[in-house]
Coordinates of C-alpha atoms and ligand atoms in Angstrom, one line a residue:
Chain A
X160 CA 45.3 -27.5 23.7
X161 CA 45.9 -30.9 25.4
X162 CA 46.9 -33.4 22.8
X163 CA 48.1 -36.5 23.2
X164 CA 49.8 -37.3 19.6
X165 CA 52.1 -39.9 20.6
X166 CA 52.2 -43.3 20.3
X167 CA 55.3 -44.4 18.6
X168 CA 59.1 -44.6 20.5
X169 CA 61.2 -43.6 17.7
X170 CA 60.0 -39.7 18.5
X171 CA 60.4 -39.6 22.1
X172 CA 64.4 -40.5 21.4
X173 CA 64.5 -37.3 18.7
X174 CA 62.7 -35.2 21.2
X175 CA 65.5 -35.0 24.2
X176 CA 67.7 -33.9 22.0
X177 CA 65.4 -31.6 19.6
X178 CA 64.3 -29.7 23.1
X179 CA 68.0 -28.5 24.6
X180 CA 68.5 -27.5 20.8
X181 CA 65.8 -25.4 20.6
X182 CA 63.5 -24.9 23.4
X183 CA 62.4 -21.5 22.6
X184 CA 61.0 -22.9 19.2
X185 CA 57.6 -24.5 18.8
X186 CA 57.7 -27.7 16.9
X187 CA 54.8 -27.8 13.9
X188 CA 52.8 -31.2 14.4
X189 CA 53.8 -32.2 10.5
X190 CA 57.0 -32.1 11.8
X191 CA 56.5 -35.4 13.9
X192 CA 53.6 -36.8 11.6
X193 CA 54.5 -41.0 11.8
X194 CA 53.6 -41.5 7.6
X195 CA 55.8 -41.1 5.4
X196 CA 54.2 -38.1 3.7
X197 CA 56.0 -35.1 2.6
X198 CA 54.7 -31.7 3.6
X199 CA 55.4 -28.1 2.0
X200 CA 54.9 -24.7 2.9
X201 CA 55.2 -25.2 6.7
X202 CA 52.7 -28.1 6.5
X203 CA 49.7 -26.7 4.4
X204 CA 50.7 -28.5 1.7
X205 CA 50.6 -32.8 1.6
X206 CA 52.0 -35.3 -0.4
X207 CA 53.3 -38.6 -1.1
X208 CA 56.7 -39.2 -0.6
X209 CA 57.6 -39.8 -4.2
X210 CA 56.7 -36.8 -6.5
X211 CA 58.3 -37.5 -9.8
X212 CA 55.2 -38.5 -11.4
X213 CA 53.7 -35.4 -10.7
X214 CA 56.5 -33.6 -12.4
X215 CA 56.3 -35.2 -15.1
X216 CA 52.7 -35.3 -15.2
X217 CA 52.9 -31.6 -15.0
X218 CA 56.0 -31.1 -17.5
X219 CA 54.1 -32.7 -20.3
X220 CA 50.8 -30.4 -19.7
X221 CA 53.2 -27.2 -19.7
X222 CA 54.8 -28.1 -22.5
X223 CA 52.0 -29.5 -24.7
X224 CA 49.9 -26.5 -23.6
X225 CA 52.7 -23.9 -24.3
X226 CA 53.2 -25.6 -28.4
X227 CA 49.5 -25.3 -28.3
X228 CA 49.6 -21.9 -27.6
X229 CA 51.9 -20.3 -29.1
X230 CA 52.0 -22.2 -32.6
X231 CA 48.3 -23.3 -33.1
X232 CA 46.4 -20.3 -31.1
X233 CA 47.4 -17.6 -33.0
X234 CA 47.1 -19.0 -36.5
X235 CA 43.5 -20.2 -35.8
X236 CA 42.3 -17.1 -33.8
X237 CA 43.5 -15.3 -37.0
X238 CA 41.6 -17.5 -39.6
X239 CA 38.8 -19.0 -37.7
X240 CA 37.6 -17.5 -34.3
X241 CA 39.7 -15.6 -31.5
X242 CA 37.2 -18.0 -28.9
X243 CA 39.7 -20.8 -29.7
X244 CA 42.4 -19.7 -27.4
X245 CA 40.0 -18.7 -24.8
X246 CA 38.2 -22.0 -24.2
X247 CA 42.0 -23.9 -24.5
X248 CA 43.0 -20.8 -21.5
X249 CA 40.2 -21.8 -19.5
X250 CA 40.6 -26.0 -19.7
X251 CA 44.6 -25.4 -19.3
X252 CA 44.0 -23.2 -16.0
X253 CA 41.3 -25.9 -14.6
X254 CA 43.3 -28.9 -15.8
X255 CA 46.3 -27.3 -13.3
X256 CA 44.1 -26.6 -10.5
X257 CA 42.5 -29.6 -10.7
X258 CA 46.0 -31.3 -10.7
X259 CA 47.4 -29.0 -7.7
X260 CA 44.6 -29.9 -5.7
X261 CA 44.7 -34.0 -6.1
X262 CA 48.3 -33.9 -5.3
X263 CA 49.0 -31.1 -2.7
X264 CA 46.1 -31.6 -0.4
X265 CA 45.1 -33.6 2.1
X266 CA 43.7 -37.0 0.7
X267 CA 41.3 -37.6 4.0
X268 CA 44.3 -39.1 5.9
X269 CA 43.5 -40.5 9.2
X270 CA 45.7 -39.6 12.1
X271 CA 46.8 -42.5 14.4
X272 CA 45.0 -43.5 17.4
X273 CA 46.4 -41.7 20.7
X274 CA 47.8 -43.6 23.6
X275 CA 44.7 -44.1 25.8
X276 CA 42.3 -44.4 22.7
X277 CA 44.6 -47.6 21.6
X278 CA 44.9 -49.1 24.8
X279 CA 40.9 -48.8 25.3
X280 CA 40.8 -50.6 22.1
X281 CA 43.3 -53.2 23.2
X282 CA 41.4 -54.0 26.4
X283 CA 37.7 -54.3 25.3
X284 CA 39.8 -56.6 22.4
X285 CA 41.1 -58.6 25.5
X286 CA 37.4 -58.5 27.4
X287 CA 35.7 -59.9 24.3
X288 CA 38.3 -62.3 23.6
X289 CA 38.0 -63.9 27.4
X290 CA 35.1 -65.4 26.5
X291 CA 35.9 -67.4 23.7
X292 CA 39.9 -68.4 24.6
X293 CA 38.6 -71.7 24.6
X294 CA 38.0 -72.1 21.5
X295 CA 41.0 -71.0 19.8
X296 CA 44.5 -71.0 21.7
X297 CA 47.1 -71.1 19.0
X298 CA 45.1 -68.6 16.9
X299 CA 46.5 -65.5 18.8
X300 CA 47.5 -63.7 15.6
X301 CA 44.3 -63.9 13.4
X302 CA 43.5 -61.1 11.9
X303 CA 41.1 -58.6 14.4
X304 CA 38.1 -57.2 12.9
X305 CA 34.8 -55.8 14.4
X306 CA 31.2 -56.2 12.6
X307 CA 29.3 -53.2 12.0
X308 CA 26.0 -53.3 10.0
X309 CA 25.1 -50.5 7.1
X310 CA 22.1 -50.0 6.0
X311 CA 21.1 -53.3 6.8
X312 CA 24.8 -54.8 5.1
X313 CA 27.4 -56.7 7.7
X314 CA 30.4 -55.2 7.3
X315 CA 33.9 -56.1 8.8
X316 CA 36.5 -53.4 10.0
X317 CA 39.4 -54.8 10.2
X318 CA 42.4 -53.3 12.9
X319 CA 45.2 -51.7 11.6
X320 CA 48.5 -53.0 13.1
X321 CA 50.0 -49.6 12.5
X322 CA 47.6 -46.9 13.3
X323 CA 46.3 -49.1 15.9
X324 CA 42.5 -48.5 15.6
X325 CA 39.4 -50.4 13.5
X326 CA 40.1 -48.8 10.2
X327 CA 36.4 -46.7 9.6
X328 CA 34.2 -48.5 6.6
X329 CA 35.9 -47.7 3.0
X330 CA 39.0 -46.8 4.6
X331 CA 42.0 -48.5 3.8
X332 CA 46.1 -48.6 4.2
X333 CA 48.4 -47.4 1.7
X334 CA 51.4 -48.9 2.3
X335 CA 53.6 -46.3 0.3
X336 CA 52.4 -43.4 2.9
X337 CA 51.7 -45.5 5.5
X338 CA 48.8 -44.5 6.6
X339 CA 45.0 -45.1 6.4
X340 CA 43.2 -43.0 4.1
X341 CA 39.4 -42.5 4.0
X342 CA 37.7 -44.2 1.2
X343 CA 40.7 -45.3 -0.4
X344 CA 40.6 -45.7 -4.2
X345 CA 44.2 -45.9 -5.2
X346 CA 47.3 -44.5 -4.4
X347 CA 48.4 -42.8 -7.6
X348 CA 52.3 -42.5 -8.4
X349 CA 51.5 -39.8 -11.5
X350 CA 49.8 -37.3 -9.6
X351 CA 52.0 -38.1 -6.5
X352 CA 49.1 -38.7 -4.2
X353 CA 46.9 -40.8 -2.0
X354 CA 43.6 -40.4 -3.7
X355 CA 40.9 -40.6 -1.2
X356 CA 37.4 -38.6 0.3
X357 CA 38.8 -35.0 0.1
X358 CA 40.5 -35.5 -3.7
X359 CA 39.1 -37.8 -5.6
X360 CA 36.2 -35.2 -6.7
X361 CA 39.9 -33.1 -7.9
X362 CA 41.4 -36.5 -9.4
X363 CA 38.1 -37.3 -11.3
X364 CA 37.8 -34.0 -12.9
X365 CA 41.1 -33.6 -13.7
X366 CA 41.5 -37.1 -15.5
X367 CA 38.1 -36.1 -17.3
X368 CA 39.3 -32.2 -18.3
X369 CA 42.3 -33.6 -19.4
X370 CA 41.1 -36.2 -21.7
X371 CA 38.5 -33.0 -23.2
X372 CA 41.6 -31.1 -23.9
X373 CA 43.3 -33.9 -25.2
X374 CA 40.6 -34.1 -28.2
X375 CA 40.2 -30.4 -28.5
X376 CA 43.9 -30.1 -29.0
X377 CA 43.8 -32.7 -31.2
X378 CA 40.6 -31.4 -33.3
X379 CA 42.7 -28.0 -33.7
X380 CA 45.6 -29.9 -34.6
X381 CA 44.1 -31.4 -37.3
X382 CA 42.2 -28.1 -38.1
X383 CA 45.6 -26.0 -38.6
X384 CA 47.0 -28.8 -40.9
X385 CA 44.0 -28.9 -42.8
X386 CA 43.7 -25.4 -43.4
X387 CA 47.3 -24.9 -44.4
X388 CA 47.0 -27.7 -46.9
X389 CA 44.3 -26.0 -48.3
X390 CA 46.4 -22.6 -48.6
X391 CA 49.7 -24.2 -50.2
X392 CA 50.0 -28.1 -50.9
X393 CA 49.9 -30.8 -48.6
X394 CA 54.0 -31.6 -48.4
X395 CA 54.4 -27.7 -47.4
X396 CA 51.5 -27.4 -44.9
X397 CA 53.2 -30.5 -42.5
X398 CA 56.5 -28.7 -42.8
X399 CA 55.4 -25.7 -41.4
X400 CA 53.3 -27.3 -38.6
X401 CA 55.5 -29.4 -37.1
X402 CA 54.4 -28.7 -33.7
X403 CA 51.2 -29.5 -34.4
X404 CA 52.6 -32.9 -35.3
X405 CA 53.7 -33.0 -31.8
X406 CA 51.5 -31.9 -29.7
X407 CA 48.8 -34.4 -31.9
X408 CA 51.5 -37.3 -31.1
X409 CA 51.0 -36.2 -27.0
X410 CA 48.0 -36.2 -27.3
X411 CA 47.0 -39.1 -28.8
X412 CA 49.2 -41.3 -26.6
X413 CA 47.6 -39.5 -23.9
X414 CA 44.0 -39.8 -24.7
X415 CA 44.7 -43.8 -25.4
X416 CA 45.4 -43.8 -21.2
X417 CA 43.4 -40.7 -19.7
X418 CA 40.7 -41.6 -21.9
X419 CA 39.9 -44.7 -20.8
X420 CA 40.4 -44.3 -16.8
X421 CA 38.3 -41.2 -17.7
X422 CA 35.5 -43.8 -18.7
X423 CA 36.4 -45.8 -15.7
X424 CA 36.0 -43.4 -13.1
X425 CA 32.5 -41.9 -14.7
X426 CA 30.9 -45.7 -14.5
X427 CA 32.6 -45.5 -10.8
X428 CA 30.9 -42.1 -9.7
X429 CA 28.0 -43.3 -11.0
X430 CA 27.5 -46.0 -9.0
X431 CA 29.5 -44.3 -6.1
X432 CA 32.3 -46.9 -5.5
X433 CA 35.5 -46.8 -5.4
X434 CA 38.2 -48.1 -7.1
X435 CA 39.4 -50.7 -4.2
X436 CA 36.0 -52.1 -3.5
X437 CA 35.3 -52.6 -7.6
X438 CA 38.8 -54.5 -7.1
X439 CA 38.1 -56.6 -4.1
X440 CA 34.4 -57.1 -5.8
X441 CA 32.6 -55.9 -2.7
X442 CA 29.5 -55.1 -4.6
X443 CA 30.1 -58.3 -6.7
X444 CA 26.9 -60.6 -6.7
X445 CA 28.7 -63.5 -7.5
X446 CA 31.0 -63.1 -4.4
X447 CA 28.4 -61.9 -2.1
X448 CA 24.7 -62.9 -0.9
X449 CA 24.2 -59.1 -0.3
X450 CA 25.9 -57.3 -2.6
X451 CA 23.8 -53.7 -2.1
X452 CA 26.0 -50.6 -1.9
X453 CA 25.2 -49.0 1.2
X454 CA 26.8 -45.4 -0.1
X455 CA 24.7 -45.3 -3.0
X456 CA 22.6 -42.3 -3.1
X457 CA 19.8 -43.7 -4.8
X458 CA 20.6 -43.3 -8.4
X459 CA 23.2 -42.3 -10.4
X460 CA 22.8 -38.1 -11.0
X461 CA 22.4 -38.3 -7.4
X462 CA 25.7 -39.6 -6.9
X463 CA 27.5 -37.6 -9.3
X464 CA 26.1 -34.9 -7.4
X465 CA 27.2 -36.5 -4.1
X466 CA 31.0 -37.1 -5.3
X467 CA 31.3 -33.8 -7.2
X468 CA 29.5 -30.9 -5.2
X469 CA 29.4 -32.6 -1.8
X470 CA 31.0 -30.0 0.5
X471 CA 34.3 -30.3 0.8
X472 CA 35.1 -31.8 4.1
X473 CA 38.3 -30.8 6.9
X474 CA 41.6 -31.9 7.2
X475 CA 41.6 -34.1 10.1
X476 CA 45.5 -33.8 10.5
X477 CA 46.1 -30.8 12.4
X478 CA 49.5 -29.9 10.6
X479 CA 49.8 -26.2 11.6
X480 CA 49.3 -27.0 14.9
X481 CA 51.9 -26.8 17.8
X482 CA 52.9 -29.6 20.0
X483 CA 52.5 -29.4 23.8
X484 CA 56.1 -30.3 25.1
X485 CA 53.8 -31.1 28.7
X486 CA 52.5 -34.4 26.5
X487 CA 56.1 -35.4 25.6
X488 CA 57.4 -34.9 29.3
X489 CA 53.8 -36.8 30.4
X490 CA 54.1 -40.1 28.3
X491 CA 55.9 -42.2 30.5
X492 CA 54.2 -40.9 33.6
X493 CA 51.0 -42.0 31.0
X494 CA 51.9 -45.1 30.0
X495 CA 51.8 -46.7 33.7
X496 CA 48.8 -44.9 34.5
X497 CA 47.0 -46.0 31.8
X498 CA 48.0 -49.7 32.5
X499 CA 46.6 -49.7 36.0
X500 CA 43.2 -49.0 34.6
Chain B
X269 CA 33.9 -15.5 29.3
X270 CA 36.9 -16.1 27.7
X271 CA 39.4 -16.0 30.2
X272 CA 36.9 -18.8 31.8
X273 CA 37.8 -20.6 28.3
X274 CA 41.1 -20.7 28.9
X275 CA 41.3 -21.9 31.9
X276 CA 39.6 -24.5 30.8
X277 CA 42.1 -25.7 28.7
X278 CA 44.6 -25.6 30.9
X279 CA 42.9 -28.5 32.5
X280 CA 45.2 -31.1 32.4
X281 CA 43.8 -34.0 31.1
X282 CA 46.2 -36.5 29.7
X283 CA 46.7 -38.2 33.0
X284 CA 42.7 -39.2 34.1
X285 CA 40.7 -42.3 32.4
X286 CA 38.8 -41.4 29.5
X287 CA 35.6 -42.9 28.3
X288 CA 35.1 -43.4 24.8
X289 CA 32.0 -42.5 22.6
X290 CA 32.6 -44.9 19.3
X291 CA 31.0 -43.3 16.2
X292 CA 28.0 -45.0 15.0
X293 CA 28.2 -46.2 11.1
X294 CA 24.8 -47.4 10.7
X295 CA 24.3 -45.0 8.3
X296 CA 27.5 -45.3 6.3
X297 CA 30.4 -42.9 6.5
X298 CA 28.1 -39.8 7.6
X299 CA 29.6 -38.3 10.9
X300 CA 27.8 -39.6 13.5
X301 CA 28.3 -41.0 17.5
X302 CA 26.4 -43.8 19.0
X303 CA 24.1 -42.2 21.6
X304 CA 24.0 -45.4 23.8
X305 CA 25.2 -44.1 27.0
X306 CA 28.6 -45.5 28.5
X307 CA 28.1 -47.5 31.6
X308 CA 31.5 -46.1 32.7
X309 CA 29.7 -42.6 33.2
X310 CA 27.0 -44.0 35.7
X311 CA 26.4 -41.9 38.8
X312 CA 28.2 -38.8 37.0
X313 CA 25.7 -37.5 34.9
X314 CA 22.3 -38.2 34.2
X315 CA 21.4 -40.4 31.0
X316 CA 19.1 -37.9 29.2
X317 CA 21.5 -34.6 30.0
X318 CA 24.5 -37.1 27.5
X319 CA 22.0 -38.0 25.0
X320 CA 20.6 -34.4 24.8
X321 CA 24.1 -33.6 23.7
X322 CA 25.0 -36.3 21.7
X323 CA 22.3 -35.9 19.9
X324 CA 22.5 -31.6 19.2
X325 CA 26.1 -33.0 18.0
X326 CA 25.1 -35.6 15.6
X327 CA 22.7 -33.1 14.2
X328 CA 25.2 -30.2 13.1
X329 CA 27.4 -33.1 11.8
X330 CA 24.8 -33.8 9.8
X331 CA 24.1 -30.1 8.7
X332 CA 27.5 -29.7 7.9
X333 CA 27.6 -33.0 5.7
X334 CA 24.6 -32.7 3.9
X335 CA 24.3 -31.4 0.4
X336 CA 22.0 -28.4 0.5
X337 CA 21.5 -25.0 -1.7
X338 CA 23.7 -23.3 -0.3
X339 CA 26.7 -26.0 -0.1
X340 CA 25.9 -26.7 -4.0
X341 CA 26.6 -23.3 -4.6
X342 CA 30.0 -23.0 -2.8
X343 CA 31.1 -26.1 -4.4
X344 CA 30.3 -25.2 -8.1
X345 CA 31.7 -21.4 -7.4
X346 CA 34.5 -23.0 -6.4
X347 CA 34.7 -25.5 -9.4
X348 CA 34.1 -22.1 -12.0
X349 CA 37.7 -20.5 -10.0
X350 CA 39.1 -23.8 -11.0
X351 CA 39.3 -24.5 -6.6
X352 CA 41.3 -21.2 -6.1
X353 CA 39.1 -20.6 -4.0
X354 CA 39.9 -22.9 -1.4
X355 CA 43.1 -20.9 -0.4
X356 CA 40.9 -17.6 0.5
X357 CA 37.6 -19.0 2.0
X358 CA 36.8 -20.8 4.7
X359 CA 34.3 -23.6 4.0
X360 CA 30.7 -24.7 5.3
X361 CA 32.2 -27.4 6.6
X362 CA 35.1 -25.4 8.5
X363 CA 32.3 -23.1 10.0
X364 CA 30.3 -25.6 11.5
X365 CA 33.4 -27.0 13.0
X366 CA 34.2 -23.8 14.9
X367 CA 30.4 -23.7 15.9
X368 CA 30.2 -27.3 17.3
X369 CA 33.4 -26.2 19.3
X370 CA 31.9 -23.4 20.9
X371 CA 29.4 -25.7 21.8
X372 CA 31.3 -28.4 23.1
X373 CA 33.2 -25.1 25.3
X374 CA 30.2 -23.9 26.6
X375 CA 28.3 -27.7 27.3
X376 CA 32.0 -28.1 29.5
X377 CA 31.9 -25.0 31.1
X378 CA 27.6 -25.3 32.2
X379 CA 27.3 -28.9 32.8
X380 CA 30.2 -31.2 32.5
X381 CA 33.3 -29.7 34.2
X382 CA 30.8 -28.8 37.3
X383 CA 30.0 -32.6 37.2
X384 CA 33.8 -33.9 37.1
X385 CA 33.5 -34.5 33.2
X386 CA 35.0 -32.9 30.5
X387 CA 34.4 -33.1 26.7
X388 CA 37.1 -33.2 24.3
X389 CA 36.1 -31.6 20.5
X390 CA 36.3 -34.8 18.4
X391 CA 38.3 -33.2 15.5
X392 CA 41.1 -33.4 17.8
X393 CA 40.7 -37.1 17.8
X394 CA 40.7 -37.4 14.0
X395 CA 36.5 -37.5 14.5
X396 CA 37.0 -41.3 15.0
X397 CA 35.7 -41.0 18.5
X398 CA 34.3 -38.6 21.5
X399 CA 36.5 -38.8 24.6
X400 CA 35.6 -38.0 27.5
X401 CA 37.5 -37.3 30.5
X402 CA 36.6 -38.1 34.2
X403 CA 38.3 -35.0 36.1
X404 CA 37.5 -36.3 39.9
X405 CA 39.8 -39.4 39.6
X406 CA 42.9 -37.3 38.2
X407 CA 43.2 -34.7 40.6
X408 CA 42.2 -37.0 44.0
X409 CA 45.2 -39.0 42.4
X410 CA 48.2 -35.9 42.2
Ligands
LIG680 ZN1 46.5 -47.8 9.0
LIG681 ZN1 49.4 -43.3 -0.8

């Protein structure tokens, strides 16, 4: 395949040295990706450069889970119903592949704009701008944008300086990957992830699941202690269930802030927006004439639909694929080509 | 057939000008290119031959973005294996892909590599735009 993935100067300077070191061995396109993403498993795997939130995230479900199990499960499968532990195994395996999938795929990154794409932007920037130099001659570094009407709504796409292309509506930068995202709603340091188009459907129903299991451990909890108080007296039931105690502690604290974002999110999927527009109040009345929402299905069980069963939609980084060494060798030859035009 | 294929990409293509089909996003996000034809392509190919394709493309986009039967099922099967089933399956989505790039392969081998053109499959290009390369220019210019 003829790709042109280049467009930044710091891997050209790697590259001389990479290609006399190894030759014989094909360099993975993760391996020059220009954000600061990590990748795993030979690139099927994305993340966020900083992933201690999503350890710990993922400690305190393991560890919560595991008291739940093997303290609480077995005493109320005995006295009340062996379905207990079944429907706790079935949240806890969804709550973790939920959690796997927000943070280790993709989050609908977009890749940067190749060499000729940028410099085709650059020149129709300059063509349009001819026309009205008159009017502004200091104001060479005002923001660029291009107006695009949806659904009968204006709507500006503003450049991005570092992927050097018109960011695509609902897209936006996250400066801690450094790179745009599609439909940006937030970058989130505890599940170690961008969350945009491809996971937020995962992020949603894992913040949801989890705040479930947070009240059905909590309900069993409260259930075991009860019980045992019944048994034997009240001082001799909390002694002997002092996991319970814990795990209800975890759980509370957790429900206070998974519980409410829970909420959040629902009212968000509802109306199908995201997180960044209800921030910048794009479908605010009281900031704009026209404040419809375009991406709105129609009503709201047609967006939850929309957001949660949608199909699931392609990587558009192409991690696992090879780079052509011919592109390296061709950029400067590319570069003055390019110019002439 | 395919040795035809390959040959075709091994046409080089990163040194001749490019014309650029912008995506269209009057009906929000959904995958789509603007079908106005580029003026840079005039005298190379016929108006209605570009929109006929442009147009077969924005229509299996579309059937591989909208929400049907059959999509609804995948997605709630894979909700019930808690989206295990991601790792082993390839998705609607990824199978349309590989279709619209057998049709992008065959539209360059019958009508636009005999014409000087070539297409480029847009998921190389992050589906942020259609490129298309003019051949002539390159190879009168080496
Ligand atoms: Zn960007
Ligand atoms: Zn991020």
């Amino acid at each position: 395949m003829a790709n042109t993935k280049v467009t930044h100067s710091a891997q050209s300077d790697s590259s001389n040295g990479q290609r006399s070191a190894d030759s014989n061995k094909m360099q993975r396109k993760w391996e020059i990706h220009p954000g600061r993403n990590k990748f795993y498993c030979n690139g099927r795997c994305v993340s966020s450069p900083d992933y201690g939130g999503f350890l710990c995230c993922m400690g305190l479900i393991i560890v919560t889970g595991g008291l739940f199990f093997a303290f609480d499960c077995p005493y109320l499968a005995v006295h009340v119903n062996p379905v207990i532990p079944v429907i706790g195994g079935l949240l806890f395996i969804f709550i973790i592949g939920c959690l796997l999938q927000t943070t280790f795929i993709d989050p609908g990154i977009i890749p940067r704009a190749t060499l000729p794409e940028a410099l085709e932007t650059d020149r129709l920037f300059q063509l349009e701008n001819q026309n009205q130099e008159n009017q502004n001659g200091s104001g060479y570094a005002a923001p660029r944008f291009k107006e695009v009407e949806i659904k009968g709504r204006t709507f500006k796409l503003s450049y991005c300086q570092t992927c050097q292309m018109y960011r695509p509506p609902r897209a936006s930068h996250c400066s801690r990957c450094n790179n745009c995202v599609e439909r940006f709603d937030h970058h989130c340091p505890m599940v170690g992830n961008c969350i945009g188009r491809r996971n937020y459907r995962y992020f949603y129903l894992f913040v949801t699941s989890t705040a479930i299991m947070c009240c059905y451990v909590l309900g069993c909890n409260i259930a075991v202690i009860v019980l045992r108080a019944m048994d034997t007296d009240v001082g001799e039931a909390f002694k002997k269930s002092v996991a319970s105690l814990i795990e209800g502690i975890v759980c509370l604290g957790s429900l206070a802030s998974v519980g409410g974002l829970s909420c959040y999110h629902s009212m968000l999927v509802a109306r199908e927006m995201t997180t960044n527009e209800d921030i910048k109040g794009t479908y605010n009345e009281k900031k704009f004439k026209n404040h419809t929402n375009p991406y709105s299905q129609g009503n709201c069980i047609q967006n939850c639909c929309f957001v949660l069963c949608s199909p699931r939609l392609p990587s558009l980084l192409d991690r696992r694929g090879f780079v052509d060494p011919a592109d390296e060798e061709n950029q400067g030859v590319q570069i003055s080509n390019s110019v002439r035009v | 057939m395919g040795q035809k294929m390959d040959d075709l990409s091994r046409i080089p293509v990163s040194h001749c000008p490019k014309v650029f089909v912008q995506r269209d996003y009057s009906n929000g996000t959904q995958l789509c290119f603007q079908n106005k034809f580029p003026q840079d392509l005039d005298g190379k190919i016929d108006a209605a031959t570009f929109q006929e394709t442009i147009s077969t493309l924005n229509r299996m986009y579309l059937e591989a973005e909208t929400l049907n039967s059959k999509t609804y099922c995948e997605s709630c099967m894979a909700c019930l294996t808690a989206y295990l089933s991601y790792i082993c399956f390839d998705t609607h989505y990824e199978k349309m892909l590989k279709k619209i790039r057998h049709y992008i392969d065959e539209q360059n081998q019958n009508v636009y590599v005999p014409r000087g053109l070539m297409l480029i499959d847009p998921v190389e290009r992050g589906l942020r735009v259609l490129e298309i390369c003019v051949l002539n220019d390159s190879t009168g210019g080496r």
